[in-house]
Short mmCIF file of C-alpha atoms in Angstrom, two decimals:
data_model
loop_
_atom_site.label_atom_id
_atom_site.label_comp_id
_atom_site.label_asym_id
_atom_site.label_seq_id
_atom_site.Cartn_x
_atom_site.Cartn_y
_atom_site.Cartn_z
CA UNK A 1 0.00 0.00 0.00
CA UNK A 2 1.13 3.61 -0.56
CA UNK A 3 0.30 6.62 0.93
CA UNK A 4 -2.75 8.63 -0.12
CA UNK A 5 -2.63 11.65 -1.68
CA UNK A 6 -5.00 14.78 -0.47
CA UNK A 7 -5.63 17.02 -3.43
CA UNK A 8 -6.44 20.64 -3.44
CA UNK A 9 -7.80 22.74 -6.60
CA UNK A 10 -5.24 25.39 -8.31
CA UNK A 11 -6.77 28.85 -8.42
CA UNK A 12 -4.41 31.91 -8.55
CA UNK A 13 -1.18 30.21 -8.42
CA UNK A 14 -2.06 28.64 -5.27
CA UNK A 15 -2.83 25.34 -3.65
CA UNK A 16 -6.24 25.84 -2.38
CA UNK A 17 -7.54 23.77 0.18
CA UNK A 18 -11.17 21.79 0.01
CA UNK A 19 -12.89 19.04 2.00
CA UNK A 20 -12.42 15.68 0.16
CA UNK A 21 -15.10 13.47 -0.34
CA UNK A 22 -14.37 11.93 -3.27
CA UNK A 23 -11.11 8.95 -4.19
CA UNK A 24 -9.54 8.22 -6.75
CA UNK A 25 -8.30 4.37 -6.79
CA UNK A 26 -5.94 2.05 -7.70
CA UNK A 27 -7.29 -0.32 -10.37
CA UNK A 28 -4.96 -3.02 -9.98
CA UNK A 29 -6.03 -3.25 -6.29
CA UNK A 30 -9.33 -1.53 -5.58
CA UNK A 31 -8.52 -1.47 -1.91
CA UNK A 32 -6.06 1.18 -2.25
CA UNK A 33 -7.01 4.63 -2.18
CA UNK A 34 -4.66 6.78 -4.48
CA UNK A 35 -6.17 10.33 -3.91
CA UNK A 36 -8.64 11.77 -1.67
CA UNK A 37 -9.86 14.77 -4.07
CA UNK A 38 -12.72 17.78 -3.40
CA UNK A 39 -15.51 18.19 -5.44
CA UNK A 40 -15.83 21.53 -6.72
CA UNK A 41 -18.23 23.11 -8.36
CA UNK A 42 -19.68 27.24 -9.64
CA UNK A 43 -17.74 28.93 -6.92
CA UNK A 44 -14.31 27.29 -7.86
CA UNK A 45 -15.03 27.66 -11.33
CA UNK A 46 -15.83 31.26 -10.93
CA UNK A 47 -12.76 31.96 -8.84
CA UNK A 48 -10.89 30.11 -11.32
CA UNK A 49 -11.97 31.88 -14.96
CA UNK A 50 -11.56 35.43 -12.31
CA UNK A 51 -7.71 34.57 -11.80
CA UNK A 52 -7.34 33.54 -15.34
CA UNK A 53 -8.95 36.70 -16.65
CA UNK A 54 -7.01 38.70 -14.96
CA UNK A 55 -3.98 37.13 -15.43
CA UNK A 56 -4.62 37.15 -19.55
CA UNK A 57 -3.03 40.71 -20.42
CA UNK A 58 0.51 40.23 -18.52
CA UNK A 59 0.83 36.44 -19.96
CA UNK A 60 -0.46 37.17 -23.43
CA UNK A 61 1.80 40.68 -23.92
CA UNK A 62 4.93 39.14 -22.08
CA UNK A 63 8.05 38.77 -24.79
CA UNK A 64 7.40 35.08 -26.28
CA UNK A 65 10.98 33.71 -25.23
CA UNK A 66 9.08 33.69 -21.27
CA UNK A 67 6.64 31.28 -22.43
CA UNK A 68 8.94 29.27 -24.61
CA UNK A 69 11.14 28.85 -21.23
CA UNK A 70 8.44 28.11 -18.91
CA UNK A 71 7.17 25.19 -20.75
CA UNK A 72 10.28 23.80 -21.64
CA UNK A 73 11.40 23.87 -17.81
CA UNK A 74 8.20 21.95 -17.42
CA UNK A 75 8.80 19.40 -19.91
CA UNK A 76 12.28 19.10 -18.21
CA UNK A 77 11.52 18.22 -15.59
CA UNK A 78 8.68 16.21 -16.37
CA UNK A 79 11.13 13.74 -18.17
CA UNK A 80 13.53 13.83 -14.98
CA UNK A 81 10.64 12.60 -12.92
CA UNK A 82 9.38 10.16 -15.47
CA UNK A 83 9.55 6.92 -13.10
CA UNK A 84 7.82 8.81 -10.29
CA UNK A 85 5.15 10.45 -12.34
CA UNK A 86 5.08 7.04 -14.70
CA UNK A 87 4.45 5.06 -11.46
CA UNK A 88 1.62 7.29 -10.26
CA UNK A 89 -0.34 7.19 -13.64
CA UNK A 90 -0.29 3.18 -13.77
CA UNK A 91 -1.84 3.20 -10.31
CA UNK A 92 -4.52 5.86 -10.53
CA UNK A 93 -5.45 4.92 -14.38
CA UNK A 94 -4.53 1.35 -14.48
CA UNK A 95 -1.90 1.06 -18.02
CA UNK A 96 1.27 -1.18 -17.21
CA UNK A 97 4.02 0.98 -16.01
CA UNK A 98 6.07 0.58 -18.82
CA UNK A 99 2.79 2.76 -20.79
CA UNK A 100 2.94 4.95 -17.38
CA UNK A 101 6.16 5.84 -18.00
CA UNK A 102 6.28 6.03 -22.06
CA UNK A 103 3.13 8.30 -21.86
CA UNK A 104 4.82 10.82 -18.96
CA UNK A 105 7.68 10.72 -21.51
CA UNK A 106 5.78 11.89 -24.23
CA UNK A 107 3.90 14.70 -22.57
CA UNK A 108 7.40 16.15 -21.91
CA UNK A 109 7.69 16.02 -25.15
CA UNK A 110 4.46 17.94 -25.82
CA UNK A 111 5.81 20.73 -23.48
CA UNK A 112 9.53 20.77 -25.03
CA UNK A 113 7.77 20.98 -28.61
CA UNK A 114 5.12 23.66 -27.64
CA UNK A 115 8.50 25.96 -26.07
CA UNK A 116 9.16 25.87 -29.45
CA UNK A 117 6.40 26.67 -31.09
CA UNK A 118 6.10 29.59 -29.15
CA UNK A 119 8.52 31.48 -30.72
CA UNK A 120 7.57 30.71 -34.02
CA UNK A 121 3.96 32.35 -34.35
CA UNK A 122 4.17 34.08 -37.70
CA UNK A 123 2.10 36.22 -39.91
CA UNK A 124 2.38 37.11 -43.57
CA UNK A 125 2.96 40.20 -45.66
CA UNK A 126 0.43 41.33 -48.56
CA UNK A 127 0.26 43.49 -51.25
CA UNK A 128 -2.74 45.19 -51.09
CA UNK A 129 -4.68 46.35 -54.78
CA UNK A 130 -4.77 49.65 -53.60
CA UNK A 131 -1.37 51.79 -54.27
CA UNK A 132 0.76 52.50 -51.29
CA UNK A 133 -1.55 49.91 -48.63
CA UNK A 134 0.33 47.52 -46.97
CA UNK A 135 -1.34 45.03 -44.92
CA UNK A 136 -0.17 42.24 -42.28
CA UNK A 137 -1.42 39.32 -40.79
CA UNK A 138 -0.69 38.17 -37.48
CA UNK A 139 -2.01 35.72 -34.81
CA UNK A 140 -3.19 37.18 -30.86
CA UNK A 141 -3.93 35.11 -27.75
CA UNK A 142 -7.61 34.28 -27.39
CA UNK A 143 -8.22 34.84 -23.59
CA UNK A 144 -9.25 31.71 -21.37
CA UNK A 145 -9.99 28.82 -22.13
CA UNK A 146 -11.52 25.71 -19.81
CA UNK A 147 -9.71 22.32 -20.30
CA UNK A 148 -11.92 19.59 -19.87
CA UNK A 149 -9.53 16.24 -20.23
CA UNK A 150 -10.22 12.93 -19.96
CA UNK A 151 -8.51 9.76 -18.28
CA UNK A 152 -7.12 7.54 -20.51
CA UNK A 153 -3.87 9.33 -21.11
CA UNK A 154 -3.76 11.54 -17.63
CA UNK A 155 -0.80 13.61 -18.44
CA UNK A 156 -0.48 13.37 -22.02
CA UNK A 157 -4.01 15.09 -23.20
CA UNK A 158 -3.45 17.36 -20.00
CA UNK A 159 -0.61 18.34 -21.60
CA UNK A 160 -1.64 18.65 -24.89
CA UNK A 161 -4.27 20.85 -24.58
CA UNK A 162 -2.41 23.02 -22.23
CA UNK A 163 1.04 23.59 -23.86
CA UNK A 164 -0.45 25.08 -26.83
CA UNK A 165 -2.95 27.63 -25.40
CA UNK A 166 -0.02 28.79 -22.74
CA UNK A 167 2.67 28.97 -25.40
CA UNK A 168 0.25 31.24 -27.44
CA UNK A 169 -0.59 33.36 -24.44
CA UNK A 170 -4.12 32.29 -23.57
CA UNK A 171 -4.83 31.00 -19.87
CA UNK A 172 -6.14 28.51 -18.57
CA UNK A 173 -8.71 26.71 -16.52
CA UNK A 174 -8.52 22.72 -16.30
CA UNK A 175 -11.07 20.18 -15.22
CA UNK A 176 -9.13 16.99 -14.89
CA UNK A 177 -11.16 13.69 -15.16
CA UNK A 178 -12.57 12.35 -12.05
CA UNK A 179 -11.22 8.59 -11.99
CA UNK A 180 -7.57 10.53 -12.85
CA UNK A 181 -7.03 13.39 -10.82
CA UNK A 182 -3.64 13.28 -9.05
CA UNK A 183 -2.35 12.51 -12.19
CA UNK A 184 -3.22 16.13 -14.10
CA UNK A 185 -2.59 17.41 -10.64
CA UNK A 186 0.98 16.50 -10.40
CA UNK A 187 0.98 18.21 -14.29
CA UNK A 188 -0.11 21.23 -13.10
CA UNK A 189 2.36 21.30 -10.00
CA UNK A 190 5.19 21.00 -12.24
CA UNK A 191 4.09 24.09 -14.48
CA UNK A 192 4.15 26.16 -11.85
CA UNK A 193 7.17 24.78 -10.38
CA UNK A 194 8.61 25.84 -13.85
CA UNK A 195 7.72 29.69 -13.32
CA UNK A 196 3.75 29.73 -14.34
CA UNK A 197 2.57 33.12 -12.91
CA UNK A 198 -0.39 33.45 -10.65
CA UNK A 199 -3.41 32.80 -12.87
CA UNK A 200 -2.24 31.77 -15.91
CA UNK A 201 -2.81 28.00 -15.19
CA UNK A 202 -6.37 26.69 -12.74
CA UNK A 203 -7.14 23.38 -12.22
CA UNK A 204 -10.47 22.72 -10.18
CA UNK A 205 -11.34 19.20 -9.57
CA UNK A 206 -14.91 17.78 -9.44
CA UNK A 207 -17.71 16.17 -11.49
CA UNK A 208 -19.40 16.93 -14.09
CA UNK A 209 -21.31 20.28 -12.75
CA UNK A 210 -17.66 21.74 -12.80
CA UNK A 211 -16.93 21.24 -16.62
CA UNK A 212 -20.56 22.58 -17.43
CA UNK A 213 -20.14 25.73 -15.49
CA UNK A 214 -16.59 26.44 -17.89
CA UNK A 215 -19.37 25.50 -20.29
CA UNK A 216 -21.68 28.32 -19.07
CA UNK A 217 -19.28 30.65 -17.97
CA UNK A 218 -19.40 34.03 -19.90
CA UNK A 219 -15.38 34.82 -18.91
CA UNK A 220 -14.32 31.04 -20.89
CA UNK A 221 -13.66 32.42 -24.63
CA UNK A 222 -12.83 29.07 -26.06
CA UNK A 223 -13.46 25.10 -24.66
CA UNK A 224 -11.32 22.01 -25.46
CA UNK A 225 -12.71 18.81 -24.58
CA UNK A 226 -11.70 15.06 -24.81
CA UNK A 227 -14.31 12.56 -24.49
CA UNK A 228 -17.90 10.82 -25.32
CA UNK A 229 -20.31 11.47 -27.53
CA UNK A 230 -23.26 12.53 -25.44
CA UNK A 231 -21.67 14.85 -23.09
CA UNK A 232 -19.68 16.52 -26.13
CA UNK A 233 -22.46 17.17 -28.01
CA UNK A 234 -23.58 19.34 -24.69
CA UNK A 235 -20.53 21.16 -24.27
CA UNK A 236 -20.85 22.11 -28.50
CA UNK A 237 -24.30 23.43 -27.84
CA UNK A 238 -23.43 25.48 -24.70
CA UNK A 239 -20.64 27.01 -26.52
CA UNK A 240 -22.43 27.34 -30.02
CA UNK A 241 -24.80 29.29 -27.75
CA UNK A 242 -22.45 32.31 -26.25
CA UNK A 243 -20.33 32.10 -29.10
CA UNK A 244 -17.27 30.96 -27.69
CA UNK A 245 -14.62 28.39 -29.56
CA UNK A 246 -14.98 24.75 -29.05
CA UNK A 247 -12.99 22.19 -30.55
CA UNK A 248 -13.83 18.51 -29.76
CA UNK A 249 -12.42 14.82 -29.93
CA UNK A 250 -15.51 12.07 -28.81
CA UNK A 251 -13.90 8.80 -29.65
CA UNK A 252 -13.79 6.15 -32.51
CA UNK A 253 -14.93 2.45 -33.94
CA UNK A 254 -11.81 2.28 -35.74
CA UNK A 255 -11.01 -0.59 -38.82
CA UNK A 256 -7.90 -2.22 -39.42
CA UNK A 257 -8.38 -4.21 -42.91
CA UNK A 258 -6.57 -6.99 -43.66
CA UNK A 259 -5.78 -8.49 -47.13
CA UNK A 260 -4.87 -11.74 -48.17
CA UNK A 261 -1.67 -10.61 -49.12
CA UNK A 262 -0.61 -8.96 -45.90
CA UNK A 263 2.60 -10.60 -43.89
CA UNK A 264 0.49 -12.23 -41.21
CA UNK A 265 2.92 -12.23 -38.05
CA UNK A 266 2.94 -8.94 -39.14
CA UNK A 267 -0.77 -8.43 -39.56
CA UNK A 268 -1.68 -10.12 -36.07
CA UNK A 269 1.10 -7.98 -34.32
CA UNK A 270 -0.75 -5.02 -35.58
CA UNK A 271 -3.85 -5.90 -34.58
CA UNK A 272 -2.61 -7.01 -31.01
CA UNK A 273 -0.90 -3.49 -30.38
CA UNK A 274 -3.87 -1.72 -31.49
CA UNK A 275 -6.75 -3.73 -30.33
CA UNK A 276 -4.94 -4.74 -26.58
CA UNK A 277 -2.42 -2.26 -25.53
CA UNK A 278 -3.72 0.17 -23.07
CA UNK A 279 -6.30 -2.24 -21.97
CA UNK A 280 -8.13 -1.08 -25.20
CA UNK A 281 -8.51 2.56 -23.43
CA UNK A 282 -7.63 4.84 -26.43
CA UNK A 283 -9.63 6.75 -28.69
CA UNK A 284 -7.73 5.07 -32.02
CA UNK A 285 -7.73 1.44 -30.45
CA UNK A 286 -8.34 -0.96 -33.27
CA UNK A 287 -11.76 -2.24 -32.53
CA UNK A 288 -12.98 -3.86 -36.11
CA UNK A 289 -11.05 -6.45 -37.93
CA UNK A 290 -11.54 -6.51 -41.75
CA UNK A 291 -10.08 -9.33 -42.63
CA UNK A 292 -10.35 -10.96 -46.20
CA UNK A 293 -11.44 -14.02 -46.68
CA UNK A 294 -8.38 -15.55 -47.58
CA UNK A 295 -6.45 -14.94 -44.82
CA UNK A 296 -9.19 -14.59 -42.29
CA UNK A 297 -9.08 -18.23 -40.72
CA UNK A 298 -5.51 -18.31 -40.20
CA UNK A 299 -5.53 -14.64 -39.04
CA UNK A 300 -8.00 -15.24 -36.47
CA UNK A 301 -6.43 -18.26 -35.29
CA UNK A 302 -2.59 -17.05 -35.13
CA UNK A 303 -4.03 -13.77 -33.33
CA UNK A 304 -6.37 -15.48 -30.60
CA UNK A 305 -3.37 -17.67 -29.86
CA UNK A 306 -1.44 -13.96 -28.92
CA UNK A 307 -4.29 -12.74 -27.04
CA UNK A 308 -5.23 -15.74 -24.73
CA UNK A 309 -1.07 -15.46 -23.95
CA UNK A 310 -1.65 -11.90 -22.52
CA UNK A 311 -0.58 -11.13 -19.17
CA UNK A 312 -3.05 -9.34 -17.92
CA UNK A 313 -2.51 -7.98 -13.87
CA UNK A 314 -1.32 -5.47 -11.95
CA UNK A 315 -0.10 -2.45 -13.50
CA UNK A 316 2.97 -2.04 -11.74
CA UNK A 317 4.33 -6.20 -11.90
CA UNK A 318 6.77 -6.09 -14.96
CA UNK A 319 5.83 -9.08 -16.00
CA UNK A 320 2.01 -7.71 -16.42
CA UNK A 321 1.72 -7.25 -20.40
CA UNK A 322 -2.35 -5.34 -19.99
CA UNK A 323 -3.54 -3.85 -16.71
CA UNK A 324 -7.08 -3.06 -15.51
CA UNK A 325 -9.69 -0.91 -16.88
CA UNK A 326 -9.87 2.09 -15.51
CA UNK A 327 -13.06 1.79 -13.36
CA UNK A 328 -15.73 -0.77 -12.36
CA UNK A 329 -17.84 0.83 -15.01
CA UNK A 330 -14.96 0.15 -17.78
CA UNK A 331 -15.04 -3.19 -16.67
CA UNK A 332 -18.72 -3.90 -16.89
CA UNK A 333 -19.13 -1.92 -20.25
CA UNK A 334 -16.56 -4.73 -21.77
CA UNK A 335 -18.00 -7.64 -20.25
CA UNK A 336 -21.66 -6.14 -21.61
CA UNK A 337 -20.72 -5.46 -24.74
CA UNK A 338 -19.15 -9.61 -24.80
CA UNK A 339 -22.80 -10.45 -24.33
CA UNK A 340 -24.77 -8.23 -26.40
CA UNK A 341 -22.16 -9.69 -29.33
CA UNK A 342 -22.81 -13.12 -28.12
CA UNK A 343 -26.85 -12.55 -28.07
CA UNK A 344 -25.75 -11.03 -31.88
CA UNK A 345 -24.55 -14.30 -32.99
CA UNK A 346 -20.75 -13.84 -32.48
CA UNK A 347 -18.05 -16.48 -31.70
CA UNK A 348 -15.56 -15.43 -28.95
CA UNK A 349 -13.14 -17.36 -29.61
CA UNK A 350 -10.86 -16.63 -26.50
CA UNK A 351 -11.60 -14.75 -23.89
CA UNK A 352 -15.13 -13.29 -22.33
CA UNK A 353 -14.76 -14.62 -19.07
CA UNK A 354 -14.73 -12.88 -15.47
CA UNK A 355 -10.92 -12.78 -14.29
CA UNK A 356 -10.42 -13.84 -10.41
CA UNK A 357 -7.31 -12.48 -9.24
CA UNK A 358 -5.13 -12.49 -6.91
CA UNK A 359 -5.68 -8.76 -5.87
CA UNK A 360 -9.56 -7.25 -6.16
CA UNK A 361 -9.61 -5.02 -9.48
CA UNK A 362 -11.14 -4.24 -12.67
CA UNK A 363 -9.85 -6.97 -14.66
CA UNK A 364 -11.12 -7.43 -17.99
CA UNK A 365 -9.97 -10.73 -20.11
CA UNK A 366 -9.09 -9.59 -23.76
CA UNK A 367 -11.50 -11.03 -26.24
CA UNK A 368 -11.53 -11.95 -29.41
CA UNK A 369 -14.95 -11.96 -31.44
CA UNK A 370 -15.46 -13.98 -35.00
CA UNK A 371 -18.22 -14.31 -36.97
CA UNK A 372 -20.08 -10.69 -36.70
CA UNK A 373 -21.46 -8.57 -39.19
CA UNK A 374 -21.10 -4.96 -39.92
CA UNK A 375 -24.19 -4.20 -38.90
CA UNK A 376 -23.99 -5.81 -35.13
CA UNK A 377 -24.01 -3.56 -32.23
CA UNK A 378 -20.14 -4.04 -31.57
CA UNK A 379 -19.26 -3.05 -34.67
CA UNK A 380 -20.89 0.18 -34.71
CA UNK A 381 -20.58 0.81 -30.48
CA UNK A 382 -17.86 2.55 -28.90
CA UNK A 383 -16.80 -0.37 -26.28
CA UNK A 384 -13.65 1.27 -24.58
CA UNK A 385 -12.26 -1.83 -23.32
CA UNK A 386 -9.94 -4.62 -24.50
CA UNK A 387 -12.70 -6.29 -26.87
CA UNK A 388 -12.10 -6.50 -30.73
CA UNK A 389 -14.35 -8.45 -33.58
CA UNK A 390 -13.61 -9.39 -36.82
CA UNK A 391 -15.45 -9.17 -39.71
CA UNK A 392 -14.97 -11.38 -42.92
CA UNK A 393 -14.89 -9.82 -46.03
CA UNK A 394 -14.76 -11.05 -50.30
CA UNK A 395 -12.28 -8.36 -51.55
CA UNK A 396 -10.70 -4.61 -51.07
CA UNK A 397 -13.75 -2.69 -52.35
CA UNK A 398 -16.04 -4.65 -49.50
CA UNK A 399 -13.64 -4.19 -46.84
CA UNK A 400 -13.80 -0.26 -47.16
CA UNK A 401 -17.30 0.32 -47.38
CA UNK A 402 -17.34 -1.68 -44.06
CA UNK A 403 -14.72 0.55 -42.83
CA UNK A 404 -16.56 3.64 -43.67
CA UNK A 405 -19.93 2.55 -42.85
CA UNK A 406 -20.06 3.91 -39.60
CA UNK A 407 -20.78 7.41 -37.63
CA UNK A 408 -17.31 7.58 -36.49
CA UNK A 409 -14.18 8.65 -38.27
CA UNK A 410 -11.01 9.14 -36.06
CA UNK A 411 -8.22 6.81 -37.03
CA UNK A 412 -8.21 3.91 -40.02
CA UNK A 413 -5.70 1.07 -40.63
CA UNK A 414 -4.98 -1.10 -43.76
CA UNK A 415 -2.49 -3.99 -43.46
CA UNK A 416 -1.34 -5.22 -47.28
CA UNK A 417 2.12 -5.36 -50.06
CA UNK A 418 -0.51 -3.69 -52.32
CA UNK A 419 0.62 -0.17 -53.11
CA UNK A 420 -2.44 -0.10 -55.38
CA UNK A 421 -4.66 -0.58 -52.01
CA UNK A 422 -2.48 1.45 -49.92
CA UNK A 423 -2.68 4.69 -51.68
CA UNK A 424 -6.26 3.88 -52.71
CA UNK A 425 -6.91 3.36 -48.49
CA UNK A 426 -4.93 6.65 -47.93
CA UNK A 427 -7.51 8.59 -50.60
CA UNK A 428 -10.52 7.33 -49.37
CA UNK A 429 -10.87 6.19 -45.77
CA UNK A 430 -13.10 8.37 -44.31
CA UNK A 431 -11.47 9.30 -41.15
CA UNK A 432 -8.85 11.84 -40.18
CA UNK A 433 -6.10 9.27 -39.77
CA UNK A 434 -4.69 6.87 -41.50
CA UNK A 435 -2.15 3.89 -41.18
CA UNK A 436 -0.47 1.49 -43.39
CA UNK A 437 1.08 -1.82 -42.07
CA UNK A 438 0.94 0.47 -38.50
CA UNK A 439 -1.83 0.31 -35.68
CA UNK A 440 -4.46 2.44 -35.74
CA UNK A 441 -3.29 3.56 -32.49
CA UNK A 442 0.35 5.25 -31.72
CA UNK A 443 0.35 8.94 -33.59
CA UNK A 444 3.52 11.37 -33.28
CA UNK A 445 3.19 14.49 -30.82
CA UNK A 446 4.16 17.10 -33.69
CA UNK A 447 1.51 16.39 -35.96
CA UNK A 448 -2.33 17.25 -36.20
CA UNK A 449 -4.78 14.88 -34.69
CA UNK A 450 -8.05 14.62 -35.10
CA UNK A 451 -10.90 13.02 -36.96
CA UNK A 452 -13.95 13.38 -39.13
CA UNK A 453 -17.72 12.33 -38.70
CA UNK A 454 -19.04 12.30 -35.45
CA UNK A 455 -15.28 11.51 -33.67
CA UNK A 456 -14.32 15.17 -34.11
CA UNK A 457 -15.73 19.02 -34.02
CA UNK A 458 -13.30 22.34 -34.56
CA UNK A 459 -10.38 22.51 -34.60
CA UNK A 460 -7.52 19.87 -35.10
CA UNK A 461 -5.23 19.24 -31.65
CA UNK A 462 -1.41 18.75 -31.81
CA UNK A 463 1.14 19.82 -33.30
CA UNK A 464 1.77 22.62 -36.12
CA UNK A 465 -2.22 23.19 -36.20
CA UNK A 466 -2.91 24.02 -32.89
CA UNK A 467 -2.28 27.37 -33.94
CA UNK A 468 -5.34 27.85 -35.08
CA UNK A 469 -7.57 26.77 -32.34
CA UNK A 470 -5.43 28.63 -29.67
CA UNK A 471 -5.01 31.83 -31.66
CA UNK A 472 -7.07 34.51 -33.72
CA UNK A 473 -5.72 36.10 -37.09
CA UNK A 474 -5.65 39.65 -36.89
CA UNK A 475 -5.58 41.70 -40.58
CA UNK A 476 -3.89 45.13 -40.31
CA UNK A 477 -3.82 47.88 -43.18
CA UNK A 478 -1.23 51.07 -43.01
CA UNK A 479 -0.71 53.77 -45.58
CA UNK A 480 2.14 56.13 -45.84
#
């Protein structure tokens, strides 16, 4: 057991202290109690977007190079404390520590990259069609913006959506998720450990009636939110209403298609990594298997044989290859879904069963599903959990209508030697990602992200285009 962690909300540049009814736990052994957290709500929320107003004009006018250094301070020292911080995200959101530790690692990253991009805001230079007009174009802070992250990747999103609107001089207010608190706590320690002045960076922790008063709030100019359907379609319509920004990313059913000419240690590698990994918990998990009929039998046999050979335990054990879900409501979500696909006329072919172990947690056994049809439930329902299907298609031209044939459009996979099919895949997946002979899930930290359909709205996150969510273009005529 380890100690317990009391957490406090940020407002101000200070630690403020709440009562703390609520915990956050340890997956891998539900008897441990990781964080004790408060439950905030309007009056946090408004002290929060007060601090972050006011601290808008200094942060926002101060010379770029002080932004640039704060964050990469922060990502500094984010990497030095990668085991630490790595070991606290596996027990508070349940990935194998290894996946702690690699995501903590990459939201360093973010920061160091952001630093950068900081200092490189640019305009451009017209000629104007009227004599003796010149006219520039260049990019101003927004003013505050509310957070609202989720928990599958703690640090990383936290990170993500907060590097770029502090490097472009907005500020900030950040509602953590609730099962992964101390995690985007620690986060926002660090920033201000790096040189963060008062205001510039809130964090209030609570449930749900603290992300819709950002929602509400007249003060928030511009919302970034990570998580399902339903509750982003709210926080669209609440910001569609006051007119403030909102950008979006609710999720994915994402395809990986197989053809029968695909390297098939290669194939079921592919579609272990991206169905399995993370206990299934990310947005671009492969969760459909197209898999041609030629290859299908052996496909499905070589890559049940990987997945009923998954160690699956306690996040922190090195020999543990998937931890927990997240929560007990993770955990029954995959084990529903396993029986709705049953009652469907699926196989599962290994897994499906209740895991008894050792220590009480929210173990889910990956499964494998044959024998469904596009039009089943799991093919077309966002599971969140370590639960994939296949579906057997004739030929190329079948397999991507399948893949397209659904309301979500985040990340796409094709595993083949075709070039043909490869470019052809690249052209017309309908989704905002695409790999070849890669898992759908695993993207680079200095590229855009994002999807199309119903898996994304605004803006795209990461990278070179956050610019444009986190900034406003400004056009300026002079004459001599």
């Amino acid at each position: 057991m380890t100690e317990t962690i009391e957490l406090c909300h940020w407002i101000n540049g200070e630690k403020i202290p709440a009562d703390c009814p609520g915990e956050s736990l340890n997956p891998s052994d539900t008897r441990e109690v990781v964080a004790r957290t408060p439950d905030g709500g309007e009056a946090e929320v408004n002290a929060a977007v007060a601090a972050a107003k006011e601290a808008f004009t200094g942060w926002s006018e101060a010379s770029p190079e002080v932004r640039s250094d704060v964050l990469d301070r922060a990502g500094t020292l984010v990497m030095e404390r990668r085991e630490a911080l790595g070991r606290l995200l596996s027990r508070e959101e349940g990935k194998t520590l290894a996946e702690g530790i690699g995501e903590t690692v990459r939201a360093g990253r973010v920061l160091k990259y952001f630093a950068g991009e900081a200092l490189r805001v640019h305009g451009q230079n017209l000629a104007s069609v009227r004599p003796g007009v010149e006219i520039q174009t260049y990019r101003q802070a927004v003013g505050v913006y509310g957070l609202i992250t989720p928990w599958n990747f703690p640090i990383a999103i936290p990170a993500w959506k907060a590097a770029p609107a502090l490097a472009f001089g907005n500020t900030v207010v950040m509602k953590p998720a609730g099962p992964t608190p101390a995690t985007a706590e620690a986060l926002v320690a660090i920033l201000h450990e790096a040189g963060l002045p008062k205001g510039v960076l809130n964090m209030v922790i609570g449930r749900g009636r603290v992300g819709q008063a950002l929602v509400d709030h007249p003060d928030v100019d511009g919302l970034s939110f990570t998580g399902s359907q339903g509750v982003g379609a709210g926080v669209a319509a609440g910001a569609v209403k006051r007119q403030a920004r909102v950008q979006l990313e609710m999720g994915g059913k994402n395809p990986l298609i197989v053809l029968d000419d695909a390297d098939l240690d290669r194939a079921v590698q592919i579609a272990l990594d991206g169905s399995f990994f993370a206990t299934g918990q990310r947005c671009t998990a492969s969760s459909r298997l197209i898999v041609q009929d030629g290859i299908h039998d052996r496909f499905v046999a070589a890559l049940a044989e990987r997945v009923a050979a998954l160690r699956v335990g306690d996040a922190l054990d090195p020999q543990t290859q998937m931890g927990p879900a997240v929560s007990e409501d993770q955990m029954e979500t995959s084990y529903r879904y396993i029986e709705v696909a049953r009652g469907e006329g699926g196989r599962v072919v290994t897994g499906g069963a209740r895991l008894q172990l050792e220590k009480p947690g929210w173990y889910v056994q990956p499964t494998l599903i044959a024998d469904t049809e596009a039009g089943m439930r799991i093919n077309n329902e966002e599971i969140f959990g370590p639960v994939a299907s296949t579906i057997r298609v004739k030929d190329y031209e079948q397999a991507l209508e399948i893949a397209n044939g659904v309301e979500f459009g985040l990340s796409a996979g094709i595993v083949t030697s075709s070039l043909k099919h490869a470019r052809d895949f690249q052209r017309r997946a309908k989704a905002g990602m695409t790999m070849v002979n890669l898992p759908t899930a695993g993207v680079d930290y200095h590229v855009p992200f994002g999807g199309s359909k119903s898996s994304s709205y605004g803006a795209r996150e990461q990278g070179f285009a956050a610019v444009e969510f986190f900034t406003q273009t400004k056009t300026s005529y002079s004459a001599g």
